[in-house]
Structure formats: structure tokens, C-alpha cells
Coordinates of C-alpha atoms and ligand atoms in Angstrom, one line a residue:
X1 CA 16.9 149.9 162.8
X2 CA 16.4 152.3 165.4
X3 CA 18.8 154.5 167.6
X4 CA 21.1 154.6 170.8
X5 CA 20.5 158.4 170.5
X6 CA 18.1 158.7 173.7
X7 CA 16.7 162.1 172.7
X8 CA 16.0 161.3 169.1
X9 CA 14.2 157.9 169.9
X10 CA 12.0 159.8 172.4
X11 CA 11.4 162.2 170.0
X12 CA 10.4 159.7 167.3
X13 CA 8.2 158.3 169.7
X14 CA 6.5 161.1 170.4
X15 CA 6.0 162.1 166.7
X16 CA 4.8 158.5 166.2
X17 CA 2.2 158.7 169.1
X18 CA 0.9 162.1 167.6
X19 CA 0.7 160.9 163.6
X20 CA 0.1 157.2 164.2
X21 CA 1.7 155.9 161.1
X22 CA 1.5 152.2 160.2
X23 CA 5.0 151.5 160.3
X24 CA 8.2 153.8 161.3
X25 CA 10.9 153.2 159.0
X26 CA 14.4 154.4 159.3
X27 CA 16.3 155.7 156.2
X28 CA 20.1 154.5 155.8
X29 CA 20.7 156.1 152.5
X30 CA 21.8 152.8 150.7
X31 CA 21.0 152.3 147.0
X32 CA 18.7 149.3 148.1
X33 CA 16.5 151.6 149.9
X34 CA 16.3 153.8 146.9
X35 CA 15.3 151.1 144.5
X36 CA 12.8 149.9 147.3
X37 CA 11.4 153.4 147.7
X38 CA 10.9 154.1 143.8
X39 CA 9.4 150.5 143.4
X40 CA 6.7 151.5 146.0
X41 CA 6.1 154.7 144.4
X42 CA 5.7 153.2 141.1
X43 CA 3.2 150.6 142.1
X44 CA 1.0 153.5 143.8
X45 CA 1.5 155.8 141.1
X46 CA 3.2 158.5 143.2
X47 CA 5.8 158.4 140.9
X48 CA 6.3 157.3 137.2
X49 CA 9.6 155.9 135.9
X50 CA 10.8 157.6 133.0
X51 CA 12.8 156.2 130.1
X52 CA 15.7 154.5 131.4
X53 CA 17.6 154.5 128.1
X54 CA 17.3 158.3 127.7
X55 CA 17.2 159.3 131.1
X56 CA 18.7 156.6 133.5
X57 CA 17.7 156.9 137.1
X58 CA 15.2 159.5 136.4
X59 CA 11.8 159.6 137.4
X60 CA 8.6 161.9 137.2
X61 CA 6.3 163.5 140.0
X62 CA 3.1 165.5 139.8
X63 CA 2.4 167.3 143.0
X64 CA -1.5 168.1 144.3
X65 CA -2.8 171.1 141.7
X66 CA -2.6 173.4 144.9
X67 CA 0.9 172.4 146.3
X68 CA 3.2 174.0 143.6
X69 CA 4.9 176.5 145.2
X70 CA 6.1 177.8 148.7
X71 CA 3.1 179.3 150.6
X72 CA 4.5 182.3 152.3
X73 CA 1.3 183.1 154.0
X74 CA 1.0 179.8 155.7
X75 CA 4.8 180.0 156.8
X76 CA 5.5 181.4 160.6
X77 CA 8.3 182.0 163.0
X78 CA 7.1 181.2 166.4
X79 CA 9.1 182.7 169.1
X80 CA 8.0 183.7 172.8
X81 CA 8.2 187.3 172.0
X82 CA 6.5 188.6 168.8
X83 CA 9.1 191.4 168.2
X84 CA 12.0 188.4 167.8
X85 CA 10.0 187.4 164.4
X86 CA 9.8 190.9 163.4
X87 CA 7.2 192.5 160.8
X88 CA 9.1 190.1 158.3
X89 CA 7.5 187.2 159.4
X90 CA 4.1 185.9 160.2
X91 CA 3.9 185.2 164.0
X92 CA 2.5 182.7 166.2
X93 CA 3.3 181.8 169.7
X94 CA 4.9 178.5 170.3
X95 CA 2.2 177.1 172.1
X96 CA -0.7 178.1 169.6
X97 CA 2.0 176.9 166.9
X98 CA 2.3 173.5 168.2
X99 CA -1.2 173.1 169.2
X100 CA -2.5 174.3 165.7
X101 CA -0.4 172.1 163.8
X102 CA -0.8 169.1 166.2
X103 CA -4.4 169.3 165.4
X104 CA -3.6 168.6 161.6
X105 CA -0.7 166.0 162.2
X106 CA -3.1 164.0 164.6
X107 CA -3.7 160.7 163.3
X108 CA -2.6 161.9 159.6
X109 CA -0.2 159.0 158.9
X110 CA -2.6 156.3 159.4
X111 CA -2.1 154.1 156.5
X112 CA 1.1 155.7 155.9
X113 CA 4.6 155.0 156.5
X114 CA 6.8 157.5 158.9
X115 CA 10.2 157.8 157.4
X116 CA 13.1 158.9 159.6
X117 CA 16.0 160.7 157.7
X118 CA 18.9 161.6 159.4
X119 CA 20.8 164.3 157.4
X120 CA 23.5 166.8 157.6
X121 CA 23.7 170.3 155.9
X122 CA 27.4 170.7 154.8
X123 CA 29.9 167.6 154.7
X124 CA 28.9 164.6 157.6
X125 CA 31.4 165.8 160.3
X126 CA 32.2 169.2 159.4
X127 CA 32.4 171.8 162.2
X128 CA 30.3 173.8 160.3
X129 CA 27.6 171.5 159.2
X130 CA 24.3 171.1 160.9
X131 CA 22.5 167.9 161.6
X132 CA 18.8 167.5 161.1
X133 CA 16.5 164.7 161.6
X134 CA 13.5 164.8 159.1
X135 CA 10.3 162.8 159.6
X136 CA 8.0 162.7 156.6
X137 CA 5.0 160.5 155.5
X138 CA 6.0 161.1 151.9
X139 CA 8.3 158.8 149.7
X140 CA 9.0 161.6 147.3
X141 CA 10.4 163.9 150.1
X142 CA 12.7 161.0 151.2
X143 CA 13.9 160.6 147.5
X144 CA 14.5 164.7 147.1
X145 CA 16.2 164.6 150.4
X146 CA 18.8 161.9 149.3
X147 CA 19.8 164.4 146.3
X148 CA 19.4 167.4 148.4
X149 CA 21.5 166.7 151.6
X150 CA 23.9 164.2 152.8
X151 CA 21.7 161.8 154.6
X152 CA 21.4 158.2 156.1
X153 CA 23.7 155.8 158.2
X154 CA 26.8 158.1 158.1
X155 CA 25.0 161.0 160.0
X156 CA 23.0 158.8 162.6
X157 CA 26.5 157.1 163.3
X158 CA 27.9 160.4 163.9
X159 CA 24.8 161.7 165.7
X160 CA 24.9 158.5 168.2
X161 CA 28.8 158.6 168.7
X162 CA 28.8 162.4 169.7
X163 CA 25.3 162.4 171.3
X164 CA 24.8 165.6 169.5
X165 CA 21.9 167.9 169.1
X166 CA 19.9 167.8 166.0
X167 CA 16.9 170.0 164.3
X168 CA 13.8 168.4 164.8
X169 CA 11.9 168.4 161.6
X170 CA 8.4 166.9 161.5
X171 CA 6.8 166.9 158.1
X172 CA 3.6 165.5 156.8
X173 CA 1.5 165.6 153.9
X174 CA -1.7 165.6 155.9
X175 CA -4.5 165.8 153.2
X176 CA -2.5 168.5 151.1
X177 CA -5.4 170.8 151.8
X178 CA -4.2 174.6 151.8
X179 CA -6.6 175.2 154.5
X180 CA -4.6 172.7 156.7
X181 CA -1.4 173.6 155.7
X182 CA 1.0 175.3 158.2
X183 CA 5.1 175.6 157.8
X184 CA 6.1 176.6 161.3
X185 CA 9.5 177.4 162.7
X186 CA 10.5 177.2 166.2
X187 CA 13.8 178.6 166.5
X188 CA 14.2 178.6 170.3
X189 CA 13.6 175.0 170.2
X190 CA 15.5 174.0 167.2
X191 CA 12.3 172.6 165.7
X192 CA 10.4 172.9 162.4
X193 CA 6.9 171.6 161.9
X194 CA 5.8 171.5 158.5
X195 CA 2.3 169.8 157.5
X196 CA -0.3 170.1 154.5
X197 CA 2.2 170.4 151.7
X198 CA 4.6 168.2 149.7
X199 CA 6.3 170.5 147.9
X200 CA 10.0 172.1 147.5
X201 CA 10.6 174.3 150.2
X202 CA 7.4 173.6 152.1
X203 CA 8.3 170.0 152.5
X204 CA 12.2 169.7 152.2
X205 CA 12.9 170.9 155.4
X206 CA 16.6 171.5 155.4
X207 CA 16.6 174.0 152.7
X208 CA 15.0 176.8 153.3
X209 CA 13.4 176.1 157.0
X210 CA 17.0 174.8 158.5
X211 CA 19.4 176.3 156.2
X212 CA 18.1 179.8 156.0
X213 CA 15.2 180.3 158.7
X214 CA 17.1 178.5 161.4
X215 CA 20.5 179.2 159.8
X216 CA 19.7 183.1 160.0
X217 CA 18.9 182.9 163.5
X218 CA 21.8 181.2 164.6
X219 CA 23.9 183.1 162.5
X220 CA 23.1 186.1 164.4
X221 CA 23.7 184.5 167.4
X222 CA 26.8 182.9 166.7
X223 CA 28.4 185.5 164.2
X224 CA 28.3 184.1 160.8
X225 CA 25.7 184.6 157.9
X226 CA 22.7 182.3 156.3
X227 CA 22.0 183.6 152.9
X228 CA 19.8 182.9 150.0
X229 CA 23.1 183.1 147.6
X230 CA 24.7 181.2 144.9
X231 CA 28.5 180.7 145.2
X232 CA 30.7 180.5 142.0
X233 CA 34.1 180.5 141.1
X234 CA 35.4 182.7 138.0
X235 CA 38.9 181.2 137.0
X236 CA 40.8 183.8 134.7
X237 CA 43.2 183.0 132.1
X238 CA 46.3 183.3 134.7
X239 CA 44.4 180.5 137.1
X240 CA 43.2 182.8 139.6
X241 CA 39.7 182.0 140.7
X242 CA 37.7 184.9 142.1
X243 CA 34.6 183.6 144.0
X244 CA 31.4 185.5 144.4
X245 CA 28.4 185.0 146.2
X246 CA 25.0 186.3 144.9
X247 CA 21.6 187.0 146.1
X248 CA 18.8 187.2 143.7
X249 CA 15.2 186.5 144.7
X250 CA 13.4 183.1 144.0
X251 CA 13.5 182.5 140.2
X252 CA 15.8 185.1 139.2
X253 CA 18.7 183.4 137.9
X254 CA 20.9 181.9 140.8
X255 CA 21.1 178.3 139.2
X256 CA 21.9 179.9 136.0
X257 CA 24.2 182.2 137.0
X258 CA 26.2 179.7 138.9
X259 CA 27.1 177.6 136.3
X260 CA 26.9 179.9 133.1
X261 CA 28.9 179.0 129.9
X262 CA 31.3 181.7 129.0
X263 CA 29.8 183.2 125.8
X264 CA 32.3 182.9 122.6
X265 CA 33.9 186.3 122.7
X266 CA 35.2 185.8 126.5
X267 CA 35.7 181.8 125.9
X268 CA 38.7 183.0 123.8
X269 CA 40.3 184.7 126.9
X270 CA 40.2 181.5 128.5
X271 CA 37.7 181.8 131.5
X272 CA 36.4 178.7 133.6
X273 CA 33.6 178.8 135.8
X274 CA 33.4 176.6 139.0
X275 CA 30.2 175.9 140.7
X276 CA 30.0 175.8 144.3
X277 CA 25.9 176.2 144.9
X278 CA 23.0 177.6 143.6
X279 CA 20.8 178.5 146.3
X280 CA 22.2 178.7 149.9
X281 CA 25.5 180.0 151.3
X282 CA 26.8 179.9 154.8
X283 CA 29.6 182.4 155.1
X284 CA 31.8 182.8 158.4
X285 CA 35.0 185.4 158.8
X286 CA 38.1 183.3 158.8
X287 CA 41.5 184.1 160.8
X288 CA 42.6 185.8 157.5
X289 CA 39.7 188.3 157.9
X290 CA 37.9 187.3 154.7
X291 CA 34.7 185.8 154.3
X292 CA 34.6 182.4 153.6
X293 CA 31.2 180.6 152.2
X294 CA 30.1 177.1 152.2
X295 CA 27.2 175.7 150.3
X296 CA 25.3 173.5 152.8
X297 CA 23.4 171.3 150.2
X298 CA 24.3 168.4 148.2
X299 CA 21.8 168.9 144.9
X300 CA 20.1 171.6 143.1
X301 CA 16.4 172.2 143.1
X302 CA 15.9 174.0 140.1
X303 CA 13.3 175.9 137.9
X304 CA 12.6 173.9 134.7
X305 CA 10.7 176.6 132.3
X306 CA 13.4 178.5 130.4
X307 CA 16.4 176.2 130.9
X308 CA 17.5 174.7 127.6
X309 CA 20.6 173.9 125.9
X310 CA 21.5 177.5 124.7
X311 CA 20.7 179.5 127.9
X312 CA 22.3 176.7 130.4
X313 CA 24.1 173.7 128.6
X314 CA 25.4 172.9 132.2
X315 CA 22.2 172.0 133.7
X316 CA 21.2 170.2 130.6
X317 CA 23.9 168.0 130.7
X318 CA 23.1 167.5 134.4
X319 CA 19.5 166.6 134.4
X320 CA 20.1 163.5 132.0
X321 CA 20.5 160.9 135.0
X322 CA 19.7 160.4 138.4
X323 CA 17.2 163.4 138.6
X324 CA 13.5 163.7 139.7
X325 CA 11.5 166.1 137.6
X326 CA 8.2 167.6 139.4
X327 CA 5.1 169.2 137.4
X328 CA 6.9 169.3 133.9
X329 CA 5.1 168.0 130.9
X330 CA 5.3 164.0 130.3
X331 CA 5.7 163.3 126.9
X332 CA 4.4 159.9 125.3
X333 CA 8.0 158.4 125.1
X334 CA 8.3 158.9 128.7
X335 CA 10.8 161.8 128.3
X336 CA 9.9 165.2 129.7
X337 CA 9.5 168.9 128.4
X338 CA 8.7 172.3 129.5
X339 CA 8.0 175.6 128.1
X340 CA 11.4 177.3 126.9
X341 CA 12.9 173.8 127.0
X342 CA 14.9 172.3 124.1
X343 CA 13.1 172.0 120.7
X344 CA 11.1 170.8 119.2
X345 CA 7.7 171.4 121.1
X346 CA 6.1 168.1 121.3
X347 CA 3.0 167.6 119.5
X348 CA 1.3 166.2 122.8
X349 CA 1.9 164.9 126.2
X350 CA 0.2 164.7 129.5
X351 CA 0.7 168.1 131.5
X352 CA 1.3 169.3 135.0
X353 CA -2.1 168.5 136.2
X354 CA -2.3 165.1 134.6
X355 CA -4.5 166.2 131.6
X356 CA -4.3 165.6 127.7
X357 CA -2.1 168.3 126.5
X358 CA -1.6 169.4 122.6
X359 CA 0.7 172.0 121.6
X360 CA -0.9 175.0 120.8
X361 CA -3.8 174.7 122.9
X362 CA -5.8 177.8 124.5
X363 CA -8.0 178.1 127.6
X364 CA -11.2 180.3 127.5
X365 CA -9.3 183.5 127.9
X366 CA -7.3 182.7 124.9
X367 CA -3.9 182.1 126.8
X368 CA -1.8 179.1 125.8
X369 CA -2.2 176.0 127.9
X370 CA 1.0 175.4 129.7
X371 CA 2.2 171.5 129.7
X372 CA 4.9 172.5 132.6
X373 CA 3.6 174.6 135.7
X374 CA 5.9 177.9 135.6
X375 CA 7.6 176.8 139.0
X376 CA 8.2 173.1 137.8
X377 CA 11.5 171.9 138.8
X378 CA 14.1 169.2 138.6
X379 CA 16.3 167.8 141.6
X380 CA 19.4 166.8 140.5
X381 CA 23.1 165.7 142.4
X382 CA 25.1 168.7 142.4
X383 CA 28.1 166.5 141.2
X384 CA 26.2 165.6 138.2
X385 CA 26.9 169.4 136.9
X386 CA 29.9 169.6 134.5
X387 CA 31.3 172.6 136.3
X388 CA 31.4 171.4 139.8
X389 CA 34.0 172.9 142.0
X390 CA 36.4 170.4 143.7
X391 CA 36.2 172.6 147.0
X392 CA 32.6 171.4 147.8
X393 CA 33.6 169.0 150.7
X394 CA 36.5 171.4 151.9
X395 CA 34.8 172.5 155.2
X396 CA 36.1 176.1 155.0
X397 CA 34.6 176.6 151.5
X398 CA 36.0 179.4 149.5
X399 CA 37.2 183.0 150.1
X400 CA 34.5 185.4 148.6
X401 CA 35.7 188.3 147.0
X402 CA 32.4 190.0 145.8
X403 CA 28.8 190.0 147.0
X404 CA 26.3 190.5 144.4
X405 CA 22.6 191.6 145.0
X406 CA 20.0 191.7 142.2
X407 CA 16.4 191.2 141.1
X408 CA 14.1 191.8 138.4
X409 CA 13.4 195.2 137.5
X410 CA 11.9 195.9 134.1
X411 CA 12.8 199.7 135.0
X412 CA 14.9 201.5 137.4
X413 CA 18.2 199.5 138.5
X414 CA 21.1 199.7 135.7
X415 CA 22.8 196.6 134.6
X416 CA 25.5 196.8 137.6
X417 CA 26.6 199.2 139.9
X418 CA 29.1 198.9 142.9
X419 CA 28.2 199.9 146.6
X420 CA 30.7 202.8 147.8
X421 CA 31.8 200.6 151.0
X422 CA 30.2 198.0 153.1
X423 CA 27.6 200.3 155.0
X424 CA 26.6 201.4 151.6
X425 CA 26.5 198.0 150.2
X426 CA 24.1 196.9 153.2
X427 CA 22.1 199.5 152.0
X428 CA 22.0 198.5 148.5
X429 CA 21.1 194.8 149.8
X430 CA 18.4 195.9 152.1
X431 CA 16.8 198.2 149.5
X432 CA 16.4 195.1 146.7
X433 CA 13.0 194.8 145.1
X434 CA 12.1 192.6 142.5
X435 CA 9.0 191.5 140.5
X436 CA 7.3 188.5 142.1
X437 CA 7.9 184.9 140.1
X438 CA 6.2 181.7 140.1
X439 CA 8.3 180.4 142.9
X440 CA 5.7 181.5 145.6
X441 CA 2.3 181.9 145.7
X442 CA 0.8 185.4 144.8
X443 CA 0.5 188.0 142.3
X444 CA 3.2 187.4 139.2
X445 CA 5.1 190.5 138.2
X446 CA 4.2 192.7 141.3
X447 CA 7.0 194.6 142.1
X448 CA 7.9 193.9 146.1
X449 CA 10.8 194.5 148.5
X450 CA 12.9 191.4 149.1
X451 CA 16.0 192.8 150.8
X452 CA 18.9 190.3 150.4
X453 CA 16.6 188.0 148.7
X454 CA 15.9 186.9 152.3
X455 CA 12.6 188.5 153.0
X456 CA 10.6 185.2 153.0
X457 CA 13.8 183.5 154.7
X458 CA 15.1 185.6 157.5
X459 CA 14.1 183.4 160.6
X460 CA 14.1 186.9 162.9
X461 CA 13.5 190.3 162.8
X462 CA 15.1 192.0 159.9
X463 CA 16.0 195.3 161.4
X464 CA 18.2 193.1 163.7
X465 CA 19.6 191.3 160.3
X466 CA 20.6 194.3 159.0
X467 CA 22.4 195.4 161.9
X468 CA 23.9 192.0 162.1
X469 CA 25.4 192.4 158.4
X470 CA 26.9 195.9 159.6
X471 CA 28.5 193.8 162.5
X472 CA 30.0 191.4 160.2
X473 CA 31.5 194.2 157.9
X474 CA 33.5 195.6 160.9
X475 CA 35.0 192.3 161.9
X476 CA 36.3 191.9 158.4
X477 CA 40.1 193.1 157.7
X478 CA 39.5 192.1 154.0
X479 CA 35.5 192.6 153.5
X480 CA 34.2 191.6 150.1
X481 CA 33.0 194.2 147.6
X482 CA 29.4 194.7 147.2
X483 CA 27.8 195.2 143.9
X484 CA 23.8 195.3 142.2
X485 CA 23.1 193.8 139.0
X486 CA 19.9 193.8 137.2
X487 CA 19.6 191.2 134.2
X488 CA 15.9 192.1 133.8
X489 CA 15.7 195.5 132.6
X490 CA 13.5 196.2 129.5
X491 CA 12.7 198.5 126.5
X492 CA 9.5 200.4 125.8
X493 CA 8.6 197.3 123.9
X494 CA 9.1 195.3 126.8
X495 CA 12.1 193.3 125.3
X496 CA 14.8 192.2 127.7
X497 CA 17.6 194.9 127.3
X498 CA 20.5 192.8 128.1
X499 CA 21.1 189.1 126.6
X500 CA 21.7 187.6 130.0
X501 CA 22.8 184.0 131.0
X502 CA 26.3 183.3 129.6
X503 CA 26.7 187.0 128.7
X504 CA 26.5 187.7 132.3
X505 CA 29.9 186.8 132.6
X506 CA 31.0 190.1 131.0
X507 CA 29.7 192.0 134.1
X508 CA 31.1 189.5 136.2
X509 CA 34.5 190.2 134.8
X510 CA 34.2 193.7 135.6
X511 CA 33.4 193.1 139.1
X512 CA 36.2 190.8 139.4
X513 CA 38.6 193.6 137.8
X514 CA 37.3 195.8 140.6
X515 CA 37.9 193.8 143.4
X516 CA 41.6 193.3 142.0
X517 CA 41.8 197.2 141.9
X518 CA 42.5 196.8 138.1
X519 CA 40.1 199.1 136.6
X520 CA 38.5 202.7 137.5
X521 CA 34.7 203.4 137.8
X522 CA 32.4 206.1 137.1
X523 CA 30.8 207.7 140.4
X524 CA 27.3 208.3 140.2
X525 CA 24.5 209.0 142.6
X526 CA 23.5 205.2 143.5
X527 CA 26.9 204.0 143.2
X528 CA 30.0 203.3 140.9
X529 CA 29.5 202.3 137.7
X530 CA 31.7 201.0 134.6
X531 CA 33.3 203.3 132.3
X532 CA 32.1 203.1 128.6
X533 CA 34.3 200.4 127.6
X534 CA 35.0 198.7 130.5
X535 CA 32.6 195.9 129.8
X536 CA 34.0 193.4 127.3
X537 CA 31.0 193.2 124.6
X538 CA 33.2 191.3 121.9
X539 CA 30.8 189.3 120.0
X540 CA 27.8 191.2 121.0
X541 CA 26.1 193.7 118.8
X542 CA 24.8 196.2 121.2
X543 CA 24.8 200.1 120.1
X544 CA 26.1 202.7 122.4
X545 CA 22.7 204.0 122.6
X546 CA 21.2 200.6 123.9
X547 CA 24.3 200.4 126.5
X548 CA 23.0 204.0 127.7
X549 CA 19.3 202.3 128.6
X550 CA 20.9 199.6 130.1
X551 CA 22.9 202.0 132.5
X552 CA 20.5 205.1 132.4
X553 CA 19.7 206.3 135.9
X554 CA 16.4 208.0 135.9
X555 CA 16.2 210.7 138.9
X556 CA 12.0 210.5 139.1
X557 CA 12.1 206.8 139.1
X558 CA 14.9 206.8 141.9
X559 CA 12.8 209.6 143.9
X560 CA 9.6 207.2 143.7
X561 CA 11.8 204.3 144.8
X562 CA 13.1 206.4 147.7
X563 CA 9.3 206.7 148.8
X564 CA 9.1 202.8 148.8
X565 CA 12.5 202.2 150.7
X566 CA 11.1 204.9 153.4
X567 CA 7.7 203.0 153.9
X568 CA 9.5 199.6 154.0
X569 CA 12.0 200.9 156.3
X570 CA 9.6 202.6 158.6
X571 CA 7.9 199.1 159.2
X572 CA 10.9 198.0 161.2
X573 CA 10.6 201.0 163.6
X574 CA 13.6 201.3 165.9
X575 CA 15.1 198.0 165.2
X576 CA 16.2 199.6 161.8
X577 CA 19.8 200.6 162.3
X578 CA 20.2 204.2 162.1
X579 CA 23.3 203.6 159.4
X580 CA 20.6 202.5 157.3
X581 CA 18.6 205.8 157.6
X582 CA 21.9 207.6 157.3
X583 CA 22.8 205.9 153.8
X584 CA 18.7 206.9 152.8
X585 CA 19.5 210.2 153.5
X586 CA 22.7 210.5 151.7
X587 CA 21.3 208.9 148.8
X588 CA 18.4 211.6 148.9
X589 CA 21.0 214.2 148.7
X590 CA 23.0 212.9 145.9
X591 CA 19.9 212.2 143.7
X592 CA 18.7 216.0 144.5
X593 CA 22.1 217.4 144.1
Ligands
GTP1 P1 15.4 179.7 142.9 O1 15.6 178.2 142.7 O2 13.8 179.8 142.8 O3 15.7 180.3 144.0 O4 15.6 180.4 141.5 P2 16.9 180.9 140.8 O5 17.2 182.1 141.3 O6 17.8 179.9 140.8 O7 16.4 181.3 139.3 P3 16.9 180.2 137.8 O8 18.6 180.3 137.7 O9 16.2 178.7 138.2 O10 16.1 181.1 137.0 C1 14.6 181.3 136.8 C2 14.2 182.0 135.5 O11 14.8 182.9 135.0 C3 14.3 180.7 134.3 O12 13.5 180.6 133.5 C4 15.7 181.4 133.6 O13 15.8 180.7 132.5 C5 15.6 182.8 133.9 N1 16.8 183.4 133.6 C6 17.9 183.3 134.5 N2 19.0 183.9 134.2 C7 18.4 184.9 133.4 C8 19.2 186.0 132.7 O14 20.4 186.2 132.8 N3 18.4 186.7 131.8 C9 17.1 186.4 131.6 N4 16.5 186.8 130.6 N5 16.5 185.4 132.3 C10 17.1 184.5 133.2
SPV2 C1 12.9 179.2 146.0 O1 11.8 179.4 146.2 O2 13.9 180.3 146.3 C2 13.3 178.0 145.9 C3 12.5 176.8 145.7 O3 14.8 177.9 145.8 S1 12.0 176.3 147.1 O4 12.6 175.1 147.6 O5 10.6 175.9 146.9 O6 12.0 177.0 148.4
MN3 MN1 15.8 179.6 146.3

């Protein structure tokens, strides 16, 4: 197979001349291809076949030990003018970027196959979809792209028929050395080059690189939004479905919220949840003046640890077939487990580093040795999820009633509050912060500012990004309302105050009621909060005092927060919209009043 698309053929030839693979293979997306790739990887040991009776179609992968999360410090936006990348991005000139990466790519595919993957983000042929072609020397990446995107022959046919443009995504493992790893974005060339990593967002280039970094860049130019958001529908007992889009930083609960199971107390009311997406939303204003969202992905790349039949029964059902498991514990019976997974804890197994593991083992510092890496993941087709929406293939997507921001804040942020209006909501998003998780390399637990959960994913200057959000708000006649949630507030003993997971529906119920103007709220200095009895706590035993702790607004903590916001905003200099500073000052005034 090759292609009639001249530019594509030329680009593939160029990449092959640089990387010097043994062979070039065009991926058609067929089952035959999947079987062949799996067989090859079983033979080389790159993948391990799991018990096909218990886990049909499932395979196991262990990455290199230094390649287990996105490496933000090695991720760059390469624009001609450095200011366009902004203080939120690492920057290289396009010339330096290409040169540095080419030095690593050169001859790196010797002895390897170069796979060509035509893929579509969004339904194939939808006017809102984007086509990319990823080149990779990793069969594991091909198998992941099969799940995460629509890929193969149909996409290539479309590209040839329309002679259309495509994002050039060149990926290679090279020697998987962190010192020879670069994830580079060239928005002005519609190009992504990633070398030296085989993991997740570093290597599945349709995901964070195309859908968010290039997507956000395009969104600003074309008048739409590319966001790190889940999308879900909440169907009430009358059959009305309210759709929400929610931005939480990596490993802060998007996958879990997107498919939550209503808790007993609320189930009686007859709620149903529809999952549209768990990580990325592309949102446009339609002719009705509302914001409509599509999920450009076709699968989920979800966090394994903490996932079990109690916290997320939908995903547990989904990952029983056709799933790729990465960096979890491999059990003797060729099934898998992870910390916080379903009991029983296995007595032994092989850990994510490939070492013999026994439960209860501790290291030289007395810390438990983990069977699964904290950022271990499953890759699963979204159609496997029992709560999947029937609107996934619809090119208009779903109308968004509410946008929700949130993060991990052991202190400060109350369970939920509502912004006073769009502009204030943009400020609430712009001032988000969260404790760092294992999804990116760095110090876990440290609070860092992560506006709209997009700090690592905004492909241009974030000052301009906030301005773009403000403009989008002005263009809508029925803009979504904006809220902030915090499932992760803790008490003095370090225990979560809120049960989370399915119980989060109690908060979503209030949010939807607000959107339908069915319930009043209490105005506070930071936003509108629920009146005392407006969150349905049926079936929970939470005291009044407990709820007060969840909603407490400590002025001293907020004063301190203002200092953090001030310092952060200043890094954007005069690209920071004056409206954001206005919101800052009015919050300051309200807090001192
Ligand atoms: P990315 O895929 O990295 O973008 O993450 P995500 O935002 O989809 O996070 P995910 O839903 O996978 O959750 C990450 C971790 O947070 C898991 O260990 C979950 O078990 C845990 N978690 C999710 N929701 C809640 C919640 O409501 N309360 C608590 N305490 N933990 C939660
Ligand atoms: C995230 O880190 O936000 C993820 C996982 O969704 S990754 O694909 O690695 O970006
Ligand atoms: Mn994510």
C-alpha cells in the first residue's frame, strides 16, 4: 500500500530518509492487521497476551522505567516568534527544534518498521474533524491509536479523495533516553515531532499534541475552543438531558465523573448518566447561540490505580475486553491488578518494573513497593463503556449547559460554587490550581496553578487564550453557566471530606438546577453557593458541621491565594486581559469587605 496523495507520499519519503527504517508499513485498521501486530509483539516480548477467557482481546505492556508519564519539561512549542508560545510553554525556534530532534531521529529506525497511521480526530468526514497522519516505530503506539482514534483505510481514502491537509505527526522511540527526548509542536507548520518516549500523551500524538496544543492554536484563529474536558449528559427523571463539560487537571477525576453511577439515594429519583468523552472537548458556537461540544477521541486512556467496582463500575465493565493495560501488576494467572483495585490483593505477581512482587513488601525507607505505577493506565474503546451516549458520531455533538472547573485542593476551595457571570467564570478558570499528580513527571502534591487544566496543553500564549475565552462568551446568546468544584478537600486528619465518585452527582444535580433556574443560591465573596438544604444528601450520613467544613471560605487562605494569582497573572505581562485584573480587584474587595 502507498498513497496517491502527493504531499503525504513526499512527507513519508522524507521521514523515511531521516529515520532509515527497515520497512515502511501503511496501517489499514483491519482486524487482520491487529492480529499480526499483536503476534509480532508477543514474539518480541513487547506485549504479553493476557488470559483470553477472563480478559478477551486484552494485552499487557510494560514501558521503559524512565518513560511512565508526560515529560512537560521536554515539551516545546516552536513558533517563529517566542511571544506566541507565551510564558506557559517551553520554546524553541522552529529551526532549532527541527534540528535538535532530527539529530535524534537520524537513523533511529534502523532494524525497525516505520508504521504510517492515517487517523481522524472526530468522526471520519465530519466538518469539525481533523485528520492527522502519525508515523511511528512502535507497534504498541499503533495498537493504542487503533483504540484512541478512528484510523486506517477510511481516513486515507478521504484524505486522497479531498486531497486534504493533514497534521504531520512524526514519532519515534529512538533509545527511550530522557536525555534524548523531545516533544515538539510546530503550529505554524501543522506538524508534531516526538522522539524518545513511547508513553501516553508523549507518543499518542492525536491526543494532547494534536487535539489540545495544535487544536487550541487553531481554535483561537478559527473561533472555537479545544479543552481538557470531559463531556457528559445527566438525564433527569423527566427525560431532559443536561450536558456539562468539566476541566480537571490530569488524574483529578474526569474519567470517573464522566461515567459515574448514581448513588442509591439519587437512583430512586431516576437519574441516568451518558458518557460523551473523558479527556478532550472541542466546542463551537452553533447557530442557536449555544456552545456545542464533541469528543474528538474514540477511546479512553484512563488511570488504573484507585479504579474498582465500587468507585467506577462502568469502567470496570468496559476494561474486561479489548483493552491494553500499561504498567499495572501482572498476576500469575495472566490477569492484572493495581493499588486501589478490586479485592483481593494478590499475594504476588510481577510489578510494573518487571520484578517479582509480593503483597506487603516494603522498600529500604519502609514505604510499600507498588505493584502498579501510580500513572499506570488502560486503553479501552469508548464503545465498551456501558453508559456511552448515542450522540458520539453526531457531528454537532451535544449542547453544553454548564462548564465546570475543578482541581485537587486539600484546603481553600469549597465543594462547589458558581461564577457570577461568564467573565467571572473565565477568572475562576484562569485562577485554578491543583496538587500535582503522577500523570506528569515532578514533585507530587505540590500546588501549582493550572488554568482551565490547560497549562500543559495550551499551544499558545495563555494571556491570549483567556482573551479568546472572553470573546467566545460575548459571541454566545445562551452561554453555559460556569462552576467550580473540589472533590478533594480534606479535614485536619488528612481525610477526604466528601465521598466523591457517584456521590458527585449530588453536586451536579444542583448545578443543573441552577442552569434551569429552579433553585436560588447564596451569594458569597467568591461566588454563589448552595443554600443549606439544596444539595440532596439522601443516604449519606454527613453532619451539618461536616458540610460547613466542605463549604467554609477562610478569608486568610483566600488572601494568600490572591498573592499566588497576582504573581501568576504578572508572568503574562500585558497579554493578560484587563478584565482578568478587574475580576482580581473585585474579588480582593469582596474579600476585604
Ligand atoms: P487524566 O486521564 O490524567 O486526564 O485523569 P482524569 O482527570 O480522567 O482522572 P481519573 O478520573 O482517572 O481519576 C484519577 C484518580 O482520582 C483515580 O485514582 C481516581 O480513583 C481518583 N478520583 C476520581 N474521582 C474522585 C473523587 O470524586 N474523589 C476522590 N477522592 N478520588 C477520585
Ligand atoms: C493526562 O495526563 O492528562 C492524560 C494522560 O490524559 S496522557 O495521555 O499521558 O496525557
Ligand atoms: Mn488528561
